mmCIF file of C-alpha atoms in Angstrom:
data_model
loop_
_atom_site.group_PDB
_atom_site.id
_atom_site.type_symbol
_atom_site.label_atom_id
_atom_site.label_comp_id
_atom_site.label_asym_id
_atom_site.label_seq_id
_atom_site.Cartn_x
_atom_site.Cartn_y
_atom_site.Cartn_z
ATOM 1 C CA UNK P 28 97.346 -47.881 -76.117
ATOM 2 C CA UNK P 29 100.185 -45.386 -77.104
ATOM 3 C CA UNK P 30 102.842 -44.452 -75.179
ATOM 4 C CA UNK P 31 104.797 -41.074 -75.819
ATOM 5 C CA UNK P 32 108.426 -41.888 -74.571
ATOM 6 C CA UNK P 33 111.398 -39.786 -73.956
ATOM 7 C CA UNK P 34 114.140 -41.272 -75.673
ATOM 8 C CA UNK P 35 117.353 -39.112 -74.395
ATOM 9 C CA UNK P 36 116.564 -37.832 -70.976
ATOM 10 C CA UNK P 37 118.641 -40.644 -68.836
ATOM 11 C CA UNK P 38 122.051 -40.765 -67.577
ATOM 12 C CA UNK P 39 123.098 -43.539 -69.766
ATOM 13 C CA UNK P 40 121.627 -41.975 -72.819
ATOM 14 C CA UNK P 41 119.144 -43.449 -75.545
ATOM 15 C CA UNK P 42 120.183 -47.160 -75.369
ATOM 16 C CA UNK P 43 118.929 -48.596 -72.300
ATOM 17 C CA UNK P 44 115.209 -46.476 -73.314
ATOM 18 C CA UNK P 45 115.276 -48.030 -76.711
ATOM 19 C CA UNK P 46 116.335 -51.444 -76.004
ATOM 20 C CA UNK P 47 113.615 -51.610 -73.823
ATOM 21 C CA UNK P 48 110.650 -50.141 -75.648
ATOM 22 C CA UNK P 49 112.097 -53.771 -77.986
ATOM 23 C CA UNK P 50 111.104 -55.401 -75.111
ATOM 24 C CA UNK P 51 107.859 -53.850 -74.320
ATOM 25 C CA UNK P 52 106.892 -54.081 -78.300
ATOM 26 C CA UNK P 53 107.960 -57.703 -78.082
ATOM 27 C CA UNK P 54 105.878 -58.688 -74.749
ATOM 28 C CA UNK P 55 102.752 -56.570 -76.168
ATOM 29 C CA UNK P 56 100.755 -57.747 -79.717
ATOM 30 C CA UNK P 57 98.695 -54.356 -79.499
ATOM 31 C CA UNK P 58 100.390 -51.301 -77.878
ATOM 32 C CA UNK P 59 102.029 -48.541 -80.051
ATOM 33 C CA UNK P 60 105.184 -46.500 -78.914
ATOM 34 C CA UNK P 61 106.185 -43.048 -79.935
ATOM 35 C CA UNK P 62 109.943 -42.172 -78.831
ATOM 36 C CA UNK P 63 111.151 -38.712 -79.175
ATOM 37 C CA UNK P 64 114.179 -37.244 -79.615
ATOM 38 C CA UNK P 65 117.392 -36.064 -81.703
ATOM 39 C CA UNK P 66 117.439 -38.033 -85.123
ATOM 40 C CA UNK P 67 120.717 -39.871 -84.143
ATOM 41 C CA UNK P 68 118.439 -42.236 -82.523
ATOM 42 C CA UNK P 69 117.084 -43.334 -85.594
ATOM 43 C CA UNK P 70 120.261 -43.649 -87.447
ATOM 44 C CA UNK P 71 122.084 -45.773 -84.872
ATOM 45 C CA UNK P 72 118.297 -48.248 -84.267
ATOM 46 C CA UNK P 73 117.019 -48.451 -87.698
ATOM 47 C CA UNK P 74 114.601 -51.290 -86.902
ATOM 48 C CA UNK P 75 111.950 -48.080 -85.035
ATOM 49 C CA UNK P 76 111.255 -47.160 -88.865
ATOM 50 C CA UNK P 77 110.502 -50.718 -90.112
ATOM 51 C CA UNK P 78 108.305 -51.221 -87.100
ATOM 52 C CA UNK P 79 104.865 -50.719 -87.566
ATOM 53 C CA UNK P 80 103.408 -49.945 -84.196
ATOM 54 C CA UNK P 81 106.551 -47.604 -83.717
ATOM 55 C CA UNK P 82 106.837 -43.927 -84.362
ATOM 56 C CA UNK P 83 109.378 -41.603 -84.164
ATOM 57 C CA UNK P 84 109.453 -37.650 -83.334
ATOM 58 C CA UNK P 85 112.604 -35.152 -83.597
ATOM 59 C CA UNK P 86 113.568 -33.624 -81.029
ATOM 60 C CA UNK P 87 116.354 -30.461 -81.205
ATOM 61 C CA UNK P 88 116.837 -30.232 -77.522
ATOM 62 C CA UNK P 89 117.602 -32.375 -74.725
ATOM 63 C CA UNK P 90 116.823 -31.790 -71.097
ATOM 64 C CA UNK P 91 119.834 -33.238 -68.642
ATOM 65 C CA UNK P 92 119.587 -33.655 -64.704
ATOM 66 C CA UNK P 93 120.997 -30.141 -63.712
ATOM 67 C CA UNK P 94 118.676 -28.102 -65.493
ATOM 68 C CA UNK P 95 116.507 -26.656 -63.770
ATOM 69 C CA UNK P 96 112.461 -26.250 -64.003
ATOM 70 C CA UNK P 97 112.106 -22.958 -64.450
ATOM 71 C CA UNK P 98 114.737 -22.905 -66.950
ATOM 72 C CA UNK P 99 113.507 -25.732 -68.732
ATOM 73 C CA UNK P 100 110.342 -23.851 -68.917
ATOM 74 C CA UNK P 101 112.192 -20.782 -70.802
ATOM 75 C CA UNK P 102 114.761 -22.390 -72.493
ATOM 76 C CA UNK P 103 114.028 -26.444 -73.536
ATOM 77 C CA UNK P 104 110.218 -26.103 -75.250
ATOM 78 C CA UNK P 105 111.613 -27.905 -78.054
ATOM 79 C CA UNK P 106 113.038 -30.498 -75.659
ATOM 80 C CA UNK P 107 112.123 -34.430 -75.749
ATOM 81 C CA UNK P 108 109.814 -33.879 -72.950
ATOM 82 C CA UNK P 109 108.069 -30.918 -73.554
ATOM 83 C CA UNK P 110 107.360 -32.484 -76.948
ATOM 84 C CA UNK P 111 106.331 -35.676 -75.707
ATOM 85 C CA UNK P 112 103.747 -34.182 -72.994
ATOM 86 C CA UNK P 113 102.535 -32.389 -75.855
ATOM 87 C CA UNK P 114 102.096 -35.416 -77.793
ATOM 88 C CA UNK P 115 100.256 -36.860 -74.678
ATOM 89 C CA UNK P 116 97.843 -33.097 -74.384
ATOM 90 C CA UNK P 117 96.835 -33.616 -78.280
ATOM 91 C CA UNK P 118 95.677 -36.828 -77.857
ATOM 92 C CA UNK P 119 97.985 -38.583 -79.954
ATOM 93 C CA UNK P 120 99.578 -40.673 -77.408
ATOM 94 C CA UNK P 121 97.577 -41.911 -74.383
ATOM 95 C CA UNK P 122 100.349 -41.367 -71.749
ATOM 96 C CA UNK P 123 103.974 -40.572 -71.370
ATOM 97 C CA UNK P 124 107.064 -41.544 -70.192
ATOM 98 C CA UNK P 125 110.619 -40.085 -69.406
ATOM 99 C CA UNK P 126 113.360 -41.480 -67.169
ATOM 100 C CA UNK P 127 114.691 -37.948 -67.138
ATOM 101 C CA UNK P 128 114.645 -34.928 -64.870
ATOM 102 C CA UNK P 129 111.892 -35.496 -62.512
ATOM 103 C CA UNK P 130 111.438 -31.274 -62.085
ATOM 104 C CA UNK P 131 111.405 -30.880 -65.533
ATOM 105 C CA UNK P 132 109.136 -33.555 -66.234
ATOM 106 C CA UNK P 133 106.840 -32.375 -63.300
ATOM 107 C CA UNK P 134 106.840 -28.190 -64.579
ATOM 108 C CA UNK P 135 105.994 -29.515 -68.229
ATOM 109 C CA UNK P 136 103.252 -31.723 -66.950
ATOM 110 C CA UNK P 137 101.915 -29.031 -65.082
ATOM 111 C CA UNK P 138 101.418 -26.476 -67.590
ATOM 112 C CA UNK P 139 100.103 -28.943 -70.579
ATOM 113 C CA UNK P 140 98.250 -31.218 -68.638
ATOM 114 C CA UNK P 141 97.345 -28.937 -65.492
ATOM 115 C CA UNK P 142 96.311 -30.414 -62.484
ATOM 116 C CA UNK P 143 93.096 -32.762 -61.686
ATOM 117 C CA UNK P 144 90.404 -30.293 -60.066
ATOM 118 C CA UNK P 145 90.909 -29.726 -56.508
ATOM 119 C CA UNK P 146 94.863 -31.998 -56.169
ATOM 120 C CA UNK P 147 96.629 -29.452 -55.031
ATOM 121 C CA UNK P 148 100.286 -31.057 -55.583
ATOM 122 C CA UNK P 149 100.847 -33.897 -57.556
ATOM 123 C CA UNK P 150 103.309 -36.288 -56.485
ATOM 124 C CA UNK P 151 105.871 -38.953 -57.970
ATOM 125 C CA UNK P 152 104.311 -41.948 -55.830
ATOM 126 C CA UNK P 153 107.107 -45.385 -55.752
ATOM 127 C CA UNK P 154 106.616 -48.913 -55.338
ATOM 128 C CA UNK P 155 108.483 -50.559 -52.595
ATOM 129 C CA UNK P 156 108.950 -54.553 -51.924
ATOM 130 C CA UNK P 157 108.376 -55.359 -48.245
ATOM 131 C CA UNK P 158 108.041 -58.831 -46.370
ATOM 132 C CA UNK P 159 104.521 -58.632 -47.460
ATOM 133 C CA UNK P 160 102.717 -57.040 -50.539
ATOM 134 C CA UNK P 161 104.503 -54.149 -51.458
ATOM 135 C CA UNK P 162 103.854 -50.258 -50.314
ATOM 136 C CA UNK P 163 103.493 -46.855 -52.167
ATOM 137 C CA UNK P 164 106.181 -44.688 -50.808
ATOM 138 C CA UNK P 165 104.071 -41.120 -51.584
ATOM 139 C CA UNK P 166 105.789 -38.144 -52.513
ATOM 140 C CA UNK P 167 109.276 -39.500 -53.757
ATOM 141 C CA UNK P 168 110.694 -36.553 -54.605
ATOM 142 C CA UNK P 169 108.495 -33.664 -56.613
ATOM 143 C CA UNK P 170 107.426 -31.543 -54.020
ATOM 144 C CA UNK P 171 110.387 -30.807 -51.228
ATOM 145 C CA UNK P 172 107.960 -28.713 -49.033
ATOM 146 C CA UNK P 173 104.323 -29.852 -47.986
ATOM 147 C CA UNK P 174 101.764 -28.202 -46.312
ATOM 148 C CA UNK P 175 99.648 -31.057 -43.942
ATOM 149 C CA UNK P 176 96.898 -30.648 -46.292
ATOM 150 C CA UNK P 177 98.766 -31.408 -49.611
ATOM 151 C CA UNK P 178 100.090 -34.640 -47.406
ATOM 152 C CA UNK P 179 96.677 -35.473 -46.101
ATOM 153 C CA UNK P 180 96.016 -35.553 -50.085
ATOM 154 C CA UNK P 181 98.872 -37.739 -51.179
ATOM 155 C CA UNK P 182 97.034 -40.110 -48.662
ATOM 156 C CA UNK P 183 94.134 -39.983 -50.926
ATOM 157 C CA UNK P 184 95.843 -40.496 -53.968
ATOM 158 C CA UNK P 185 98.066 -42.834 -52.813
ATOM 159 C CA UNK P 186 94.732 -45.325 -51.700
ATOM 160 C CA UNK P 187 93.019 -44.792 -55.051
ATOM 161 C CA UNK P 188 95.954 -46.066 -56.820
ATOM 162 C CA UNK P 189 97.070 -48.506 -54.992
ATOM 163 C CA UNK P 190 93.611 -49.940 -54.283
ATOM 164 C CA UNK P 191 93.169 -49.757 -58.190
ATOM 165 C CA UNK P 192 96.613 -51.556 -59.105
ATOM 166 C CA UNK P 193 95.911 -54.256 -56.822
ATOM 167 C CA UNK P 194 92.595 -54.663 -56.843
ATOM 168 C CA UNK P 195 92.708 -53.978 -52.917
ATOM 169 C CA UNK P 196 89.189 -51.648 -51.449
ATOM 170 C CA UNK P 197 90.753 -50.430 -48.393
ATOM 171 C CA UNK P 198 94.414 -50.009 -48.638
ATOM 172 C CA UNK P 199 95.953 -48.687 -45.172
ATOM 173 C CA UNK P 200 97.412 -45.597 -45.236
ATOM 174 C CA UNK P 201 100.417 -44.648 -42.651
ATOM 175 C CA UNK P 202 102.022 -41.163 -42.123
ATOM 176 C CA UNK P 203 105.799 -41.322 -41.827
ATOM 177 C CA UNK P 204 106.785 -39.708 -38.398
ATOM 178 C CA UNK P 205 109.786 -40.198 -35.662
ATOM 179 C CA UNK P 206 107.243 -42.473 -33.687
ATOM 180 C CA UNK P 207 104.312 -43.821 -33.509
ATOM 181 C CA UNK P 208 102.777 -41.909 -31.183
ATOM 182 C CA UNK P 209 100.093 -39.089 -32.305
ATOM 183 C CA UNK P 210 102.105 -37.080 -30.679
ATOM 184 C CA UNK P 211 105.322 -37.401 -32.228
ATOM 185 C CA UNK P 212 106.920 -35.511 -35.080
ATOM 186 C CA UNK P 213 107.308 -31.919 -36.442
ATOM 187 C CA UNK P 214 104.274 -29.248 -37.108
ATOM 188 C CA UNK P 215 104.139 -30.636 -40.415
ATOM 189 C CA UNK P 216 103.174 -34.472 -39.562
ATOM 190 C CA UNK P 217 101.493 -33.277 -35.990
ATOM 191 C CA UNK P 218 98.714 -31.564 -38.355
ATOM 192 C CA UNK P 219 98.270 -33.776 -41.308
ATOM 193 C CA UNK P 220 97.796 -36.306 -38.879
ATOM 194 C CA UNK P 221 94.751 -34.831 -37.641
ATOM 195 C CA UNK P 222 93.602 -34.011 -40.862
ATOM 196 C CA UNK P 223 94.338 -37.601 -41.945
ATOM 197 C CA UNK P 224 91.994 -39.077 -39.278
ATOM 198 C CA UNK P 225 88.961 -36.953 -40.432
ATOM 199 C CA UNK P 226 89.063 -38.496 -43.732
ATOM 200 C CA UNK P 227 87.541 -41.846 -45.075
ATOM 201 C CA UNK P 228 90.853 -43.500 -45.484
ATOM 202 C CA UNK P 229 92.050 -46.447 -43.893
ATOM 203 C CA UNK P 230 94.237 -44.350 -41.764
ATOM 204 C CA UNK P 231 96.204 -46.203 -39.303
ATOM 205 C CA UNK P 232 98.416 -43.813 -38.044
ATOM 206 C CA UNK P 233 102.212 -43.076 -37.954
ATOM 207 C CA UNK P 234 104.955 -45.205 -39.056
ATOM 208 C CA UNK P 235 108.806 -45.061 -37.824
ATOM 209 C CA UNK P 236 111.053 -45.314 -41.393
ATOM 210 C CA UNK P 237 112.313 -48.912 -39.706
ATOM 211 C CA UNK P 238 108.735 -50.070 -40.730
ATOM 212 C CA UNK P 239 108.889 -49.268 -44.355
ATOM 213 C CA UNK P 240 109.525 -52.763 -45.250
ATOM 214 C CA UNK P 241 107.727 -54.853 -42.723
ATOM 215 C CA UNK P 242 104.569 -54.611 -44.409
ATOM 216 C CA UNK P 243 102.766 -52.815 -41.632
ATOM 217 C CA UNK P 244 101.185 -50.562 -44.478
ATOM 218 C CA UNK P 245 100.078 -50.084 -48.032
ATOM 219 C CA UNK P 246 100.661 -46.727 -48.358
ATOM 220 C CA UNK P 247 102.651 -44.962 -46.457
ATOM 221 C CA UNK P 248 102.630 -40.438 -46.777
ATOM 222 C CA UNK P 249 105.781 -38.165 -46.532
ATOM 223 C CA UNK P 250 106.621 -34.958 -48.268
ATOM 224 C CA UNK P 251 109.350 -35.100 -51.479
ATOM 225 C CA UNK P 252 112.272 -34.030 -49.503
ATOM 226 C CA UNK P 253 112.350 -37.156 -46.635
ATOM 227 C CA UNK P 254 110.356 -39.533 -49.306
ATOM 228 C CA UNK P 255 113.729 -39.303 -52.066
ATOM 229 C CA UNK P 256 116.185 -39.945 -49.389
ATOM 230 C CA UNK P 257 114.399 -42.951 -48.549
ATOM 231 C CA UNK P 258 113.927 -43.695 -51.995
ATOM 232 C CA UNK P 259 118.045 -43.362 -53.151
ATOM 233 C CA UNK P 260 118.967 -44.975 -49.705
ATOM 234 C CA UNK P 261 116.766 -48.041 -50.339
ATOM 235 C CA UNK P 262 118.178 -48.647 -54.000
ATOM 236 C CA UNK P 263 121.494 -48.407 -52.038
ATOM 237 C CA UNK P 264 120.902 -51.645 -50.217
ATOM 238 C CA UNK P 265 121.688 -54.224 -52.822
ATOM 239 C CA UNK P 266 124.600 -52.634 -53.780
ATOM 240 C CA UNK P 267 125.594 -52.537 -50.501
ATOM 241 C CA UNK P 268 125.335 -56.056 -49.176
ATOM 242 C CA UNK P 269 126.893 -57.202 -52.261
ATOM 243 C CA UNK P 270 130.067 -55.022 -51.422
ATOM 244 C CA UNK P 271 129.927 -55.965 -47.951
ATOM 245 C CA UNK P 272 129.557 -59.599 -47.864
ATOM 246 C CA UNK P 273 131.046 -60.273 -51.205
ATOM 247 C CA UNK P 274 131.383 -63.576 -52.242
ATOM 248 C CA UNK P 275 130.289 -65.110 -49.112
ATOM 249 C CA UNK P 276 126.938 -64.117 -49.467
ATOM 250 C CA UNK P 277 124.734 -65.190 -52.110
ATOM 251 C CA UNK P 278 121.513 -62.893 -52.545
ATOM 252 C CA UNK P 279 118.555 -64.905 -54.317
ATOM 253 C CA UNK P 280 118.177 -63.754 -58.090
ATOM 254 C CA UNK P 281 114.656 -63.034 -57.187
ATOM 255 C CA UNK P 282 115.372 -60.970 -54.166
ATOM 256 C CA UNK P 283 117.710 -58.841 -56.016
ATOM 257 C CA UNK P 284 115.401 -58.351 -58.867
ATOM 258 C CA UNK P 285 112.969 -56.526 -56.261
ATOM 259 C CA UNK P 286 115.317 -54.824 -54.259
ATOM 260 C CA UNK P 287 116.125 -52.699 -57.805
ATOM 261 C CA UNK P 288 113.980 -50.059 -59.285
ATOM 262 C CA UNK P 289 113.725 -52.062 -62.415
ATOM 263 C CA UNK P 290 110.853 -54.121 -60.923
ATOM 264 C CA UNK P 291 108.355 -51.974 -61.463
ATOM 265 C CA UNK P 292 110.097 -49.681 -63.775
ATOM 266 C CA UNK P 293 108.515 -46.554 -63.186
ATOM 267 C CA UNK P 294 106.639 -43.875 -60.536
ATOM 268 C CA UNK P 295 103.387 -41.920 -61.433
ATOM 269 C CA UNK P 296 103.012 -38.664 -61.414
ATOM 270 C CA UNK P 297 99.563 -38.610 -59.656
ATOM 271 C CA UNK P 298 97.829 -35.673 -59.932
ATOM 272 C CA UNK P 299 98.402 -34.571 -63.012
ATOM 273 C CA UNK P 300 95.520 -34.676 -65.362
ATOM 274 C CA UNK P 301 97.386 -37.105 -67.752
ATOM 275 C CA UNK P 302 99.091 -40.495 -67.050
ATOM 276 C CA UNK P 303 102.505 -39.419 -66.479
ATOM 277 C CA UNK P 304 105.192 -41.995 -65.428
ATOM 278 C CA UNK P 305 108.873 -41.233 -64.518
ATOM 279 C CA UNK P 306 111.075 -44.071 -64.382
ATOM 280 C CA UNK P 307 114.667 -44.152 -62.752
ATOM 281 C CA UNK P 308 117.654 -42.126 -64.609
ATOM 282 C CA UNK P 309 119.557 -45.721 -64.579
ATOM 283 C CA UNK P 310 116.961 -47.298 -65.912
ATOM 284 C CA UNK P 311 118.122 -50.805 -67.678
ATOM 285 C CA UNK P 312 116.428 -51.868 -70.389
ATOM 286 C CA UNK P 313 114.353 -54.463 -68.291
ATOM 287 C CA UNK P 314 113.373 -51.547 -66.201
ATOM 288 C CA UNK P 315 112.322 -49.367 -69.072
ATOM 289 C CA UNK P 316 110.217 -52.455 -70.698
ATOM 290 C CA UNK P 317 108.180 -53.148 -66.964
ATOM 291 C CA UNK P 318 107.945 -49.161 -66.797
ATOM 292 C CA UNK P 319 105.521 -49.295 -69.788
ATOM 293 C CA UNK P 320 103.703 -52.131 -69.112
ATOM 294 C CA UNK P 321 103.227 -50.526 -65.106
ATOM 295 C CA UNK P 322 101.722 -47.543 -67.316
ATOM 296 C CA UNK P 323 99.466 -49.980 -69.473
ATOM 297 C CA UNK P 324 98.282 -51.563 -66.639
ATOM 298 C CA UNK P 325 97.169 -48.301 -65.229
ATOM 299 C CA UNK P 326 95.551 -46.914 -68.485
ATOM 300 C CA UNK P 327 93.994 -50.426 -68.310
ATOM 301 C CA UNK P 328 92.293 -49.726 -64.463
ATOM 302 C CA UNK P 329 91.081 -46.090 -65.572
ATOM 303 C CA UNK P 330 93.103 -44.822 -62.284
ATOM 304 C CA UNK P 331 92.826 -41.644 -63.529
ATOM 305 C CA UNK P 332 89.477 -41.513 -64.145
ATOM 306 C CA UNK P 333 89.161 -42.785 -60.205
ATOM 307 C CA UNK P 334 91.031 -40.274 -59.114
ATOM 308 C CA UNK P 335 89.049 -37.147 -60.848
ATOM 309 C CA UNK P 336 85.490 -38.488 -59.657
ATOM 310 C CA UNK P 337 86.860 -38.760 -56.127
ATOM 311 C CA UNK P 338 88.404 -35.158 -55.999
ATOM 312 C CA UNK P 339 85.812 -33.919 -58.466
ATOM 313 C CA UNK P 340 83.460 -34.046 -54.815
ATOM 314 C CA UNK P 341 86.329 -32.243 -52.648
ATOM 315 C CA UNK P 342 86.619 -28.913 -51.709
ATOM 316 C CA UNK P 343 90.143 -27.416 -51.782
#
């Protein structure tokens, strides 16, 4: 496959993004890689030229974390990402990747790629390690304010992915409430949990956030707004217990690698009618290099080819 990538749009600038598309290149014989961005990228990593499955498209504008989507919608069409998603829409890459501005990223998918018929949010859906496989935290952070029906989707999406990536038929699917009780939480969670146990999912009910990494769940729903917290307060941890401990504790190598985000690299955008992937804005170049092979792996499954046959049947 090819792979579009924003080259500029994290907060430790093009290095970490290019050092690990070397990595990617070097770990797959038959992928391609198109990075895009301002031409100082090229003169400070000549090697992308000599490299054959490597391509390389300017870029005059950059997109950072404080601008906003509607702005970027006005303002940044000649950014990286805009470019790249339009690189993705003309078929000359097969997906795309940015470990910039998740808003940005989200308003630019939206009006290249549009949404799959009948999703009526997409969602940035993250990979979490528990005590036992790991879960799909879905949304992470793109929409801040869900209706019961968009979450009773995310459910949806959330099982066809999951149950594609891991080669699992009946993922369960949790709702994150204060209890687990049907009768616990706000309006919000009250409905989409009857909604949720109408559908044909694997629905097993609410969750408590202390259960996020017992493994109780494969998938586990929340809107944008609670599902980033969790998300920033979980790559906390590590850091955390290091500081805390200090020397007196040794944390495995292996646990550590899977407490990061760099395990899996990067978060789909499901929903979209692309394959759009949005990996952290500290991204090493380890992370960036498991990012794109997370995306090959799901341009390998045909996810989202899953996902519009299943919606394709749905009424909004």
């Amino acid at each position: 496959m090819k792979i579009a990538i924003d080259a500029v749009g994290g907060d430790e600038g093009s290095s970490p993004v290019v050092e690990g598309v070397r990595l990617f290149l070097d770990s797959s014989a038959d992928d391609e890689v198109v990075l895009v961005g301002r031409k100082k990228i090229i003169d400070e990593n000549p090697w992308i030229l000599k490299e054959k499955r490597a391509e390389f498209v300017e870029a005059e504008e950059e997109v950072d974390m404080h601008t906003s989507p509607s702005d970027a919608l006005k303002t940044k069409t000649n950014s990286s990402i805009s470019i790249g998603l339009k690189l993705h829409k003309g078929g000359k890459a097969d997906a795309f990747y940015s470990v910039g501005n998740t808003g940005v990223v989200m308003a630019f998918a939206l009006v290249n790629l549009g949404r799959i018929k009948n999703i009526l949010r997409p969602a940035v859906a993250c990979l979490f390690p528990t005590t036992e496989n790991p879960v799909l935290v879905i949304d992470s952070g793109a929409n801040v304010d869900c209706k019961p029906s968009v979450l009773s989707q995310f459910g949806q999406m959330g099982s066809i992915y999951y149950s594609k990536l891991f080669d699992l038929e009946k993922p369960r699917v949790a709702l994150l409430s204060i209890g687990e009780e049907p009768t616990k939480g706000n309006e919000q969670t009250l409905q989409a949990y009857k909604l949720m146990e109408k559908t044909e999912l694997n629905f097993i009910g609410n969750l408590e956030g202390g259960d996020i990494f017992k493994g109780k769940t494969e998938v586990i729903v929340m809107d944008g707004f609670v599902g980033n917290i969790v998300l920033k307060f979980a790559e906390s941890i590590i850091g955390f217990l290091t500081s805390f401990f200090g020397k007196s504790v040794q944390i495995p190598s292996d646990m550590a690698k899977k407490l990061t985000s760099d395990e899996y690299g990067a978060a789909p955008l499901i929903g979209v009618n692309g394959i759009v992937f949005i990996g952290h804005g500290k991204a090493s170049p380890r992370g960036v290099k498991n990012g794109l092979l997370t995306i090959k792996k799901t341009f390998s499954q045909n996810i989202n080819g899953f996902l519009i046959e299943n919606f394709s049947r749905q009424q909004k």
